[in-house]
Coordinates of C-alpha atoms in Angstrom, one line a residue:
Chain A
G1 CA 12.0 14.7 -1.9
E2 CA 10.6 11.2 -2.9
D3 CA 7.4 11.4 -5.2
V4 CA 5.8 9.0 -7.0
E5 CA 3.0 9.7 -10.0
Q6 CA 0.5 7.9 -12.0
S7 CA -2.2 8.7 -14.2
L8 CA -5.8 8.2 -12.8
F9 CA -7.5 6.2 -15.0
L10 CA -7.2 3.9 -18.0
S11 CA -9.9 2.1 -19.7
V12 CA -9.5 -0.9 -22.3
R13 CA -11.3 -3.4 -24.0
E14 CA -11.3 -7.2 -22.7
G15 CA -8.7 -9.1 -24.4
D16 CA -6.2 -5.9 -25.2
S17 CA -3.2 -5.2 -23.6
S18 CA -3.1 -2.8 -21.1
V19 CA 0.0 -0.4 -19.9
I20 CA 0.0 1.6 -16.7
N21 CA 2.9 3.8 -16.2
C22 CA 4.4 5.4 -13.1
T23 CA 7.3 8.1 -12.6
Y24 CA 9.2 8.4 -9.5
T25 CA 11.7 11.0 -8.4
D26 CA 14.0 9.2 -6.2
S27 CA 16.9 7.9 -8.4
S28 CA 18.6 5.7 -5.6
S29 CA 15.3 3.5 -5.1
T30 CA 16.1 0.1 -4.3
Y31 CA 12.8 -2.0 -5.3
L32 CA 9.7 -0.8 -7.2
Y33 CA 6.4 -2.8 -6.8
W34 CA 3.1 -2.8 -8.4
Y35 CA 0.1 -3.5 -6.0
K36 CA -3.4 -4.2 -7.0
Q37 CA -6.4 -3.1 -5.1
E38 CA -9.8 -4.6 -5.7
P39 CA -13.2 -3.1 -4.3
G40 CA -13.6 -3.5 -0.7
A41 CA -10.1 -5.4 -0.2
G42 CA -6.8 -4.6 0.7
L43 CA -3.5 -4.1 -1.4
Q44 CA -2.3 -7.3 -2.9
L45 CA 1.4 -7.4 -4.3
L46 CA 1.4 -7.9 -7.9
T47 CA 5.0 -8.0 -8.6
Y48 CA 8.1 -5.8 -7.9
I49 CA 11.6 -5.5 -9.9
F50 CA 15.1 -4.6 -8.2
S51 CA 16.5 -1.4 -9.2
N52 CA 19.4 -3.4 -11.1
M53 CA 16.8 -4.8 -13.3
D54 CA 15.3 -3.6 -16.6
M55 CA 12.5 -5.9 -17.2
K56 CA 10.7 -8.5 -15.4
Q57 CA 8.1 -10.8 -16.7
D58 CA 5.4 -13.1 -14.7
Q59 CA 3.0 -14.9 -16.7
R60 CA 0.8 -12.1 -18.0
L61 CA 2.4 -9.1 -16.4
T62 CA 5.8 -7.5 -17.7
V63 CA 7.2 -4.7 -15.8
L64 CA 9.7 -2.4 -17.6
L65 CA 12.1 0.1 -15.7
N66 CA 13.7 2.6 -17.4
K67 CA 16.1 4.1 -14.6
K68 CA 17.5 7.2 -16.6
D69 CA 14.1 8.6 -17.2
K70 CA 12.9 7.0 -13.5
H71 CA 9.9 5.4 -15.6
L72 CA 8.1 2.1 -14.4
S73 CA 5.6 0.3 -16.3
L74 CA 3.1 -2.5 -15.7
R75 CA 1.9 -4.4 -18.9
I76 CA -1.0 -6.7 -18.4
A77 CA -1.4 -8.9 -21.5
D78 CA -4.8 -10.4 -22.7
T79 CA -6.7 -8.2 -20.2
Q80 CA -9.6 -9.8 -18.5
T81 CA -12.7 -8.2 -16.7
G82 CA -11.3 -9.5 -13.4
D83 CA -8.2 -7.2 -14.2
S84 CA -10.6 -4.1 -13.3
A85 CA -9.2 -2.5 -10.1
I86 CA -6.8 0.2 -9.0
Y87 CA -2.9 -0.6 -9.6
F88 CA -0.7 1.4 -7.2
C89 CA 3.2 1.8 -8.1
A90 CA 5.2 2.1 -5.2
E91 CA 9.0 2.4 -4.2
T92 CA 11.4 1.7 -1.4
P93 CA 13.8 4.6 -0.9
Q94 CA 17.7 3.3 -0.8
D95 CA 18.2 4.9 3.0
S96 CA 15.0 2.7 4.2
S97 CA 14.3 -0.9 4.5
Y98 CA 10.7 -0.4 5.6
K99 CA 9.3 2.5 3.8
L100 CA 7.1 2.4 0.9
I101 CA 6.3 5.7 -1.1
F102 CA 3.0 5.0 -3.1
G103 CA 1.7 6.7 -6.3
S104 CA -2.2 7.7 -5.9
G105 CA -3.3 4.8 -8.1
T106 CA -4.6 4.2 -11.4
R107 CA -7.9 2.9 -12.0
L108 CA -8.4 0.2 -14.5
L109 CA -11.6 -0.3 -16.4
V110 CA -11.9 -3.5 -18.4
R111 CA -14.9 -3.4 -20.9
P112 CA -16.4 -6.3 -22.4
Chain B
D1 CA -8.2 -17.8 7.1
A2 CA -6.4 -14.4 6.3
D3 CA -3.0 -13.7 7.2
V4 CA -3.7 -10.1 8.3
T5 CA -7.1 -9.5 10.1
Q6 CA -8.3 -5.9 11.2
T7 CA -11.6 -5.2 13.2
P8 CA -13.8 -3.5 12.5
R9 CA -14.1 -3.3 9.0
N10 CA -16.6 -0.7 9.0
R11 CA -17.1 2.3 11.7
I12 CA -19.2 5.3 12.0
T13 CA -18.1 7.7 14.7
K14 CA -18.5 10.9 16.3
T15 CA -16.3 13.8 16.5
G16 CA -14.6 13.8 19.6
K17 CA -14.7 9.9 20.6
R18 CA -12.2 7.8 21.4
I19 CA -11.7 4.8 18.9
M20 CA -9.6 2.1 18.4
L21 CA -8.6 -0.1 15.4
E22 CA -7.3 -3.3 15.5
C23 CA -5.1 -5.3 13.5
S24 CA -3.7 -9.1 13.6
Q25 CA -1.5 -11.1 11.9
T26 CA -0.7 -15.0 11.8
K27 CA 2.5 -14.5 9.3
G28 CA 5.0 -14.6 12.3
H29 CA 6.4 -11.2 10.9
D30 CA 8.0 -8.8 13.3
R31 CA 7.1 -5.5 11.2
M32 CA 4.0 -4.0 11.3
Y33 CA 2.5 -0.8 10.0
W34 CA -0.8 1.5 9.6
Y35 CA -1.2 3.3 6.7
R36 CA -4.2 5.9 5.9
Q37 CA -5.8 6.0 2.2
D38 CA -7.8 8.9 1.0
P39 CA -9.7 9.3 -2.3
G40 CA -7.3 10.0 -5.0
L41 CA -4.2 9.6 -2.7
G42 CA -1.8 7.0 -2.4
L43 CA -1.0 5.4 1.0
R44 CA 0.5 7.5 3.9
L45 CA 2.6 5.7 6.7
I46 CA 0.9 6.6 10.1
Y47 CA 3.2 4.4 12.2
Y48 CA 5.4 1.6 12.2
S49 CA 6.5 -1.0 14.8
F50 CA 9.7 -3.1 14.0
D51 CA 9.2 -5.3 17.2
V52 CA 6.9 -5.2 20.2
K53 CA 9.5 -2.6 22.0
D54 CA 10.2 -0.6 18.7
I55 CA 7.6 2.0 17.8
N56 CA 8.0 4.9 15.4
K57 CA 6.2 7.8 13.8
G58 CA 5.4 8.0 10.2
E59 CA 4.6 10.9 7.8
I60 CA 1.1 11.7 9.5
S61 CA 1.1 10.4 13.0
D62 CA -0.7 13.6 14.6
G63 CA -3.7 12.7 16.1
Y64 CA -3.2 8.9 16.4
S65 CA -1.2 6.7 18.7
V66 CA -0.6 3.0 18.6
S67 CA 0.2 0.2 20.9
R68 CA 2.1 -3.1 20.0
Q69 CA 0.3 -5.4 22.5
A70 CA 1.9 -8.8 21.1
Q71 CA 4.1 -9.7 18.0
A72 CA 0.9 -10.4 16.3
K73 CA -1.1 -7.4 17.4
F74 CA -0.7 -3.6 16.6
S75 CA -3.8 -1.3 17.3
L76 CA -4.4 2.4 16.2
S77 CA -6.1 4.6 18.4
L78 CA -7.9 8.0 17.5
E79 CA -7.7 9.8 21.0
S80 CA -10.1 12.3 19.8
A81 CA -11.9 11.6 16.2
I82 CA -12.1 14.6 13.9
P83 CA -14.0 14.6 10.2
N84 CA -11.0 14.8 8.6
Q85 CA -9.7 11.5 9.8
T86 CA -12.7 9.8 7.7
A87 CA -10.4 7.5 5.7
L88 CA -9.9 4.0 4.9
Y89 CA -7.2 2.4 7.3
F90 CA -4.7 -0.3 6.3
C91 CA -3.0 -2.4 8.5
A92 CA 0.5 -4.3 6.8
T93 CA 3.1 -6.5 8.1
S94 CA 6.6 -7.5 6.9
S95 CA 9.5 -9.6 7.7
A96 CA 13.0 -7.8 8.3
A97 CA 14.2 -10.2 5.3
T98 CA 12.5 -8.8 2.6
Y99 CA 10.9 -5.5 1.4
E100 CA 7.4 -7.3 0.7
Q101 CA 4.5 -5.8 3.1
Y102 CA 1.3 -7.7 3.3
F103 CA -1.8 -5.8 3.9
G104 CA -5.1 -6.2 5.6
P105 CA -8.4 -5.7 4.1
G106 CA -8.8 -2.2 5.6
T107 CA -11.1 -0.5 7.7
R108 CA -13.4 2.4 6.6
L109 CA -13.9 4.9 9.4
T110 CA -16.4 7.7 9.0
V111 CA -16.0 10.5 11.4
T112 CA -19.4 12.7 11.6

């Protein structure tokens, strides 16, 4: 079955890099996503990567995809206190154009 | 103005009561979704609709019903609320052309 797993918590110091990791089981995933949820708000799409890509960079964000190990990571450079939030990894299975399978979320705490 | 709005934002109700959560969108998307988020868990899909006449059950539809009143409106009903339906509920929309889903701010529902 489809499953997405993430560690629950990460704490970093302001200015350091953060790396949030995710593993998934569906080797036929088409797209993989990172969503950010701030307190009291809905989920905001941060970035996504198509399954035939290894890396995608967007300003301070770098997404790495290792299809062999079914591992996805999100690196945030120069982490700021405003980056404190819950980050969700999600995937779209190949047999579905609408379905999103979410991980349980990683809470990122940025210490001043 | 927000593209996806949900009302109410917070609701406390008693066991056995009927309650409706509403979602409206101005993005012009055909597809709309209802998700539920529980602490420490990712989002789980309750119902989805590809257009006004196409409504489908998600992975956890028991105890819920939906109505797609118009392209822009999708409501979720709990016919007889029970305490384990206490959760954060999110509405989302997407177009058929992309995989991206856009989320509303959520409704926090407490059933006592």
